[in-house]
Short mmCIF file of C-alpha atoms in Angstrom, two decimals:
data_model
loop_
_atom_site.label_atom_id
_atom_site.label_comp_id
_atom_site.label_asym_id
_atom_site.label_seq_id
_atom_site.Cartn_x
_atom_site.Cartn_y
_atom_site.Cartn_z
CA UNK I 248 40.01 -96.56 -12.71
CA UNK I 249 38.31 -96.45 -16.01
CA UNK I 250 34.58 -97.29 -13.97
CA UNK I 251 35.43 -94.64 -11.96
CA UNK I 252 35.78 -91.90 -14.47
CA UNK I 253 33.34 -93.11 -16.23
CA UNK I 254 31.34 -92.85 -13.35
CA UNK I 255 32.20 -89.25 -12.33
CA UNK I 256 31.65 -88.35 -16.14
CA UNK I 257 28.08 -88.98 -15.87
CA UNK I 258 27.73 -87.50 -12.52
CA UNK I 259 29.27 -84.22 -14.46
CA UNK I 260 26.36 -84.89 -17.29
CA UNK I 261 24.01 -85.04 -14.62
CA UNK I 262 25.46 -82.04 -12.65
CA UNK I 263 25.09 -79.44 -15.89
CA UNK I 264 21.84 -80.64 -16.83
CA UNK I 265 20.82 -79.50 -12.77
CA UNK I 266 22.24 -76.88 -13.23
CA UNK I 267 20.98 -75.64 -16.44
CA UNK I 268 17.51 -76.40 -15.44
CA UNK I 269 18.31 -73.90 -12.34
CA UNK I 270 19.40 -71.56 -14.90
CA UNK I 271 16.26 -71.68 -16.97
CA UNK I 272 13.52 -71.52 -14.27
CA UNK I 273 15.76 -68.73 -12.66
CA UNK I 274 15.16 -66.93 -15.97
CA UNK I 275 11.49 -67.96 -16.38
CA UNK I 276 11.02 -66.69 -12.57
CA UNK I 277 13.04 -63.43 -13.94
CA UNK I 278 10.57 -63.11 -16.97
CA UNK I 279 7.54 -63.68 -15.12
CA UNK I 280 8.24 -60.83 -12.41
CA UNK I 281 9.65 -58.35 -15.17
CA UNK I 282 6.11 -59.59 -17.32
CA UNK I 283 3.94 -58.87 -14.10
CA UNK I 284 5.80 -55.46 -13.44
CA UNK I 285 5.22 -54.43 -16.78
CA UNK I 286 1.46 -54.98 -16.75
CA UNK I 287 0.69 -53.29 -13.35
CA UNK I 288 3.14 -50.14 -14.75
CA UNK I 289 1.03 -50.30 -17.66
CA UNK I 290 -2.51 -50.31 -16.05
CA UNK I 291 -1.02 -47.53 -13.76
CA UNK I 292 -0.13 -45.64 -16.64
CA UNK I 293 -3.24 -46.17 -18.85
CA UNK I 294 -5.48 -45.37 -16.03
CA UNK I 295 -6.53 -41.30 -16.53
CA UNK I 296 -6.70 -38.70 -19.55
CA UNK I 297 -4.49 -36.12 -17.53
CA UNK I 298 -1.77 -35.61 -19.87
CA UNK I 299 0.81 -34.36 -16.58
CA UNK I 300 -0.56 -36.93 -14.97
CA UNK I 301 0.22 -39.47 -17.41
CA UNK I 302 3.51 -38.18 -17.64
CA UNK I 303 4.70 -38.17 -14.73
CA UNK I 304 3.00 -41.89 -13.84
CA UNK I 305 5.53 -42.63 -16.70
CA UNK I 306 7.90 -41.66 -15.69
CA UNK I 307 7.38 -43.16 -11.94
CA UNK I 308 6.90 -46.26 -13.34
CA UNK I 309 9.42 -46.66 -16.00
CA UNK I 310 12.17 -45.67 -12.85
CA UNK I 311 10.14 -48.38 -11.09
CA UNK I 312 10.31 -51.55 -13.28
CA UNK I 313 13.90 -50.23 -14.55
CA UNK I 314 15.74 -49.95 -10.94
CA UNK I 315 17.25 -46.32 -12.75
CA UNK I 316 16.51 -43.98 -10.78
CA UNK I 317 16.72 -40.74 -13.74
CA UNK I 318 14.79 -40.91 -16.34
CA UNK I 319 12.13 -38.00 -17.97
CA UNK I 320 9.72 -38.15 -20.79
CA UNK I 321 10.52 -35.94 -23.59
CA UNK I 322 7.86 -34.41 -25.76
CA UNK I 323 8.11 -33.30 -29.24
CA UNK I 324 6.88 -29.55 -29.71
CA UNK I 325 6.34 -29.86 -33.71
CA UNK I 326 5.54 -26.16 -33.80
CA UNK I 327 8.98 -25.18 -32.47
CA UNK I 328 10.71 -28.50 -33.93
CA UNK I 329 12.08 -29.48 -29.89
CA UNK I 330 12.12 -32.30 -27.77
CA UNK I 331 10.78 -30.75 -24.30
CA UNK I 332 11.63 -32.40 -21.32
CA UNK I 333 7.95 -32.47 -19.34
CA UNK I 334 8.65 -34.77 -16.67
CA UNK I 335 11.83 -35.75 -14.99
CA UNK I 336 13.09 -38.23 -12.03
CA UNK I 337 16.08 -37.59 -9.89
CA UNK I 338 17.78 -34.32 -9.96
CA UNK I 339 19.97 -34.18 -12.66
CA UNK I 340 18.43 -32.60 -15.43
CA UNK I 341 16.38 -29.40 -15.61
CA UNK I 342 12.59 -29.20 -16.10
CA UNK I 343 12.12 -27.67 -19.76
CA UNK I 344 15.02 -28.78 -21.43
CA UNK I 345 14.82 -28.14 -25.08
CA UNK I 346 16.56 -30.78 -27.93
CA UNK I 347 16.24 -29.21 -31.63
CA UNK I 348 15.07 -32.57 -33.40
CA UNK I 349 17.19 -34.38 -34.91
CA UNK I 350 20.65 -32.86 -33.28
CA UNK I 351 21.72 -34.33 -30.02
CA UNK I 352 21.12 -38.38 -28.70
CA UNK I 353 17.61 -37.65 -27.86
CA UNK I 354 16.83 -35.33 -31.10
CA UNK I 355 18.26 -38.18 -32.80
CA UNK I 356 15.55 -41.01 -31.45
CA UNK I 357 12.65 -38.78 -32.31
CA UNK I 358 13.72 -38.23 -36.07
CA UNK I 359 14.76 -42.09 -36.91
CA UNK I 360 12.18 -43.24 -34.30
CA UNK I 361 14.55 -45.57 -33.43
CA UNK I 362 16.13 -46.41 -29.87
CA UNK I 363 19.79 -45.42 -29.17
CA UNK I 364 21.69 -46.86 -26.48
CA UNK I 365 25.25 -44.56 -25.60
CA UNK I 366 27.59 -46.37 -23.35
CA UNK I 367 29.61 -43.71 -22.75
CA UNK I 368 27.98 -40.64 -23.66
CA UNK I 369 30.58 -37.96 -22.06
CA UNK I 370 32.55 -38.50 -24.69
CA UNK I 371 30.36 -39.09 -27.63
CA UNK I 372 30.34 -36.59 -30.38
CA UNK I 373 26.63 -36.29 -31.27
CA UNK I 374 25.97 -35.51 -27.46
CA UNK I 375 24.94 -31.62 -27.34
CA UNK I 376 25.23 -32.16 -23.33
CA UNK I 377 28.56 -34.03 -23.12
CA UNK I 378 30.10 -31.86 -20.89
CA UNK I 379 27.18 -31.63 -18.45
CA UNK I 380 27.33 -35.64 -18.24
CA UNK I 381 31.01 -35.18 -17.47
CA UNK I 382 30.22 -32.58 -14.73
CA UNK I 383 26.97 -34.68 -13.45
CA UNK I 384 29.15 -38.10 -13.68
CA UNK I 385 26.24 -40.08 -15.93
CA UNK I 386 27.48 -43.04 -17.36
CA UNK I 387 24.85 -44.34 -19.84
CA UNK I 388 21.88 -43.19 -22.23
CA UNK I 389 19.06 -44.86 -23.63
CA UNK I 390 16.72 -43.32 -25.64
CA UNK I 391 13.79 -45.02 -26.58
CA UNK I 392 10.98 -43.47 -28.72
CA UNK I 393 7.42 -43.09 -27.71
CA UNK I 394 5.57 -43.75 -30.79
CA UNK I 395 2.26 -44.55 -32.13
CA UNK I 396 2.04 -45.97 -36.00
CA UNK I 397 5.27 -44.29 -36.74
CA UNK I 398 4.22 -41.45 -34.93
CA UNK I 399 7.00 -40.13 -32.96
CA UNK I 400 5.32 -38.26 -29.91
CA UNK I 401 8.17 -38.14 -27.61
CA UNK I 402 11.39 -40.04 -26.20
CA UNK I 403 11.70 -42.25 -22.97
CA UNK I 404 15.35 -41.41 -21.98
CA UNK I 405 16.99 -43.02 -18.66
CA UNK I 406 20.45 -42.25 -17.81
CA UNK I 407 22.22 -44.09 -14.89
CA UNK I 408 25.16 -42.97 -13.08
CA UNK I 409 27.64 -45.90 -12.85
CA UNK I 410 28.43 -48.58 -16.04
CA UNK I 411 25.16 -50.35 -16.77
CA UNK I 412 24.98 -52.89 -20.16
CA UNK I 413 20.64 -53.66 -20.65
CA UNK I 414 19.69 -57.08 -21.56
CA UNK I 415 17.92 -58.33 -24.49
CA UNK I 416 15.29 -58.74 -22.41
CA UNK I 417 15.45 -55.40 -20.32
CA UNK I 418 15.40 -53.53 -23.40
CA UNK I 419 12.08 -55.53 -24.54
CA UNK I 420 9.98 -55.07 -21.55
CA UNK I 421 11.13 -51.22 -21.29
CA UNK I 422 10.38 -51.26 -25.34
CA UNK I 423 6.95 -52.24 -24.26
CA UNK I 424 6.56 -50.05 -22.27
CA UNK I 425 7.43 -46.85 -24.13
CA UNK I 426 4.63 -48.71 -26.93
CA UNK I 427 1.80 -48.24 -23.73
CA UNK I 428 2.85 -45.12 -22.85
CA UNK I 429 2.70 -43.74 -26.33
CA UNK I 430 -1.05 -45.13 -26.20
CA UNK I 431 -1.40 -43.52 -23.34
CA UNK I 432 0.08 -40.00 -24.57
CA UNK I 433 -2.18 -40.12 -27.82
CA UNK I 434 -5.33 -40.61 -25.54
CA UNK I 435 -4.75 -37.72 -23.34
CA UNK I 436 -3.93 -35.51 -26.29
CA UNK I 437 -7.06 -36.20 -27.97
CA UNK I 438 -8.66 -35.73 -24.67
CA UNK I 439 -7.45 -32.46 -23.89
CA UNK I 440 -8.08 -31.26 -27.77
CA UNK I 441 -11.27 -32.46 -27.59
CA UNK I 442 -11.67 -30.46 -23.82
CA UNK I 443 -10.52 -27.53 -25.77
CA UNK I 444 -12.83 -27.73 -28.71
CA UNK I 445 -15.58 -28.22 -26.52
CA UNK I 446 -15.15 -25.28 -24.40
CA UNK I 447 -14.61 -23.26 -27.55
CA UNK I 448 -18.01 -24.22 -28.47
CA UNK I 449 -19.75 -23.21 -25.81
CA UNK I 450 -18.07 -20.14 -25.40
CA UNK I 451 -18.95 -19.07 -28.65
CA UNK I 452 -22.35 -20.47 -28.12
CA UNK I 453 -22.67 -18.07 -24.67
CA UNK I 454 -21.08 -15.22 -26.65
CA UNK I 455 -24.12 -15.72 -28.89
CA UNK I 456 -26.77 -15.48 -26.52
CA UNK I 457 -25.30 -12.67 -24.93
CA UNK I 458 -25.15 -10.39 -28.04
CA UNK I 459 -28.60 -11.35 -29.51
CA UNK I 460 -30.15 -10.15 -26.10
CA UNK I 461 -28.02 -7.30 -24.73
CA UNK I 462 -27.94 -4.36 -25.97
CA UNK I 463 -25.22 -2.16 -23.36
CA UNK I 464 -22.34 -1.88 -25.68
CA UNK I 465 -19.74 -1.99 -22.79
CA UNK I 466 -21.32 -5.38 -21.62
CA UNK I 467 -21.21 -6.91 -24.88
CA UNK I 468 -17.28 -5.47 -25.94
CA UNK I 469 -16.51 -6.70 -22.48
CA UNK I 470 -17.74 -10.36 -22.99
CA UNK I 471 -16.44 -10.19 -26.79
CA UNK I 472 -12.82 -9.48 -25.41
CA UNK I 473 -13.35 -12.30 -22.68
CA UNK I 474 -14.47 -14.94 -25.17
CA UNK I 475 -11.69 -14.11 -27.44
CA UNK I 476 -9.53 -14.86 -24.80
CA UNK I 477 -10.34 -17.84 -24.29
CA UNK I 478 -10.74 -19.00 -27.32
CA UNK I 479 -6.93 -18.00 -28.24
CA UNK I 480 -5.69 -18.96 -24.88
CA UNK I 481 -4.59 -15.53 -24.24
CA UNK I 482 -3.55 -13.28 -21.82
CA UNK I 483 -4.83 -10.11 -23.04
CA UNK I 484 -7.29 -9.37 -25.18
CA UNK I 485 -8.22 -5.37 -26.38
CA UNK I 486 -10.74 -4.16 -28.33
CA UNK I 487 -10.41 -0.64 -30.43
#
């Protein structure tokens, strides 16, 4: 009867709004976890001046909080113009890799700074390693910069291994996450130059003492060669 459906047509009304409001706290619940994951990744990752260390807490974490399991942190060698690959999860791709900037998916999201997600990357034509993701079966590529002001320090790159599609969300919490890491990165590089400059110092400084108040010419040549050494981070040092 007309009651009836009536009737049943507000029970519907009632049903979706029941079930909408199931939706949204499901989604608030979602948010919250992904929200809380992100923080303890990030205090993880912040935590230490180690750049390796850093890096591969990265890297750890980002796998974590994304359920991927390959991902690596790329750095960008500006002296040689290359992403590096310094850390790496899974097995799939080698320690060292080397992407001129600019060329490749990767080479690409350190020069525009932008993230790049490939759906199909075996068959895309800006991927120098197409035919390895054939051979290693990866599905997917997302690329997303590790930056500070602009500052493009290296590229967060996960691949996965079956058809994977991130949500708005995903890719927000991960974006987030490459921002802390790139905080993170910065730190530890100012760290270690600082390290660096600091032993230089006092090498020089011990070099010092040791010439105003020796005077055995083999002693001194031998702790000139030593100090230069250091200083230049190299292997051998001669003196003529």
């Amino acid at each position: 009867t007309g009651q009836d459906c009536n009737w049943l047509t507000l029970f519907a009304a009632q049903a979706a709004i029941a079930i909408e409001n199931a939706r949204l706290h499901g989604a608030a619940v979602r948010r919250g976890e992904e929200l809380a994951a992100l923080l303890r990744a990030t205090h993880t990752v912040m935590a230490g001046l180690d750049l390796q260390g850093i890096l591969t807490r990265i890297t750890e974490e980002a796998s974590r909080i994304s359920g991927i399991s390959h991902v690596r942190v790329m750095l960008v060698d500006k002296a040689a113009q290359v992403l590096r690959a310094r850390v790496v999860t899974g097995d799939l791709v080698p320690m060292g890799r080397e992407v001129p900037l600019g060329s490749g998916l990767s080479g690409r999201v350190a020069m525009t700074g932008q993230p790049l997600f490939v759906a199909d990357p075996q068959s895309d034509p800006q991927n120098l390693f197409a035919t390895w993701a054939r051979e290693h079966g990866i599905q997917t590529y997302l690329g997303l910069p590790i930056a500070v002001r602009n500052e493009v320090l290296g590229v967060l790159v996960f691949n996965t291994t079956h058809p994977y599609e991130y949500s708005p969300d995903e890719l927000a919490y991960l974006t987030s996450f490459a921002d802390q890491a790139a905080i993170a990165i910065q730190n530890a590089q100012l760290y270690a130059a600082l390290e660096a400059r600091a032993r230089r110092l006092d090498t020089l400084t011990r070099l010092n003492q040791l010439i105003s108040a020796s005077l055995n010419m083999d002693e001194v040549l031998h702790e000139i060669a030593r100090a230069a050494a250091t200083l230049m981070d190299a292997p051998l040092v001669r003196i003529w």
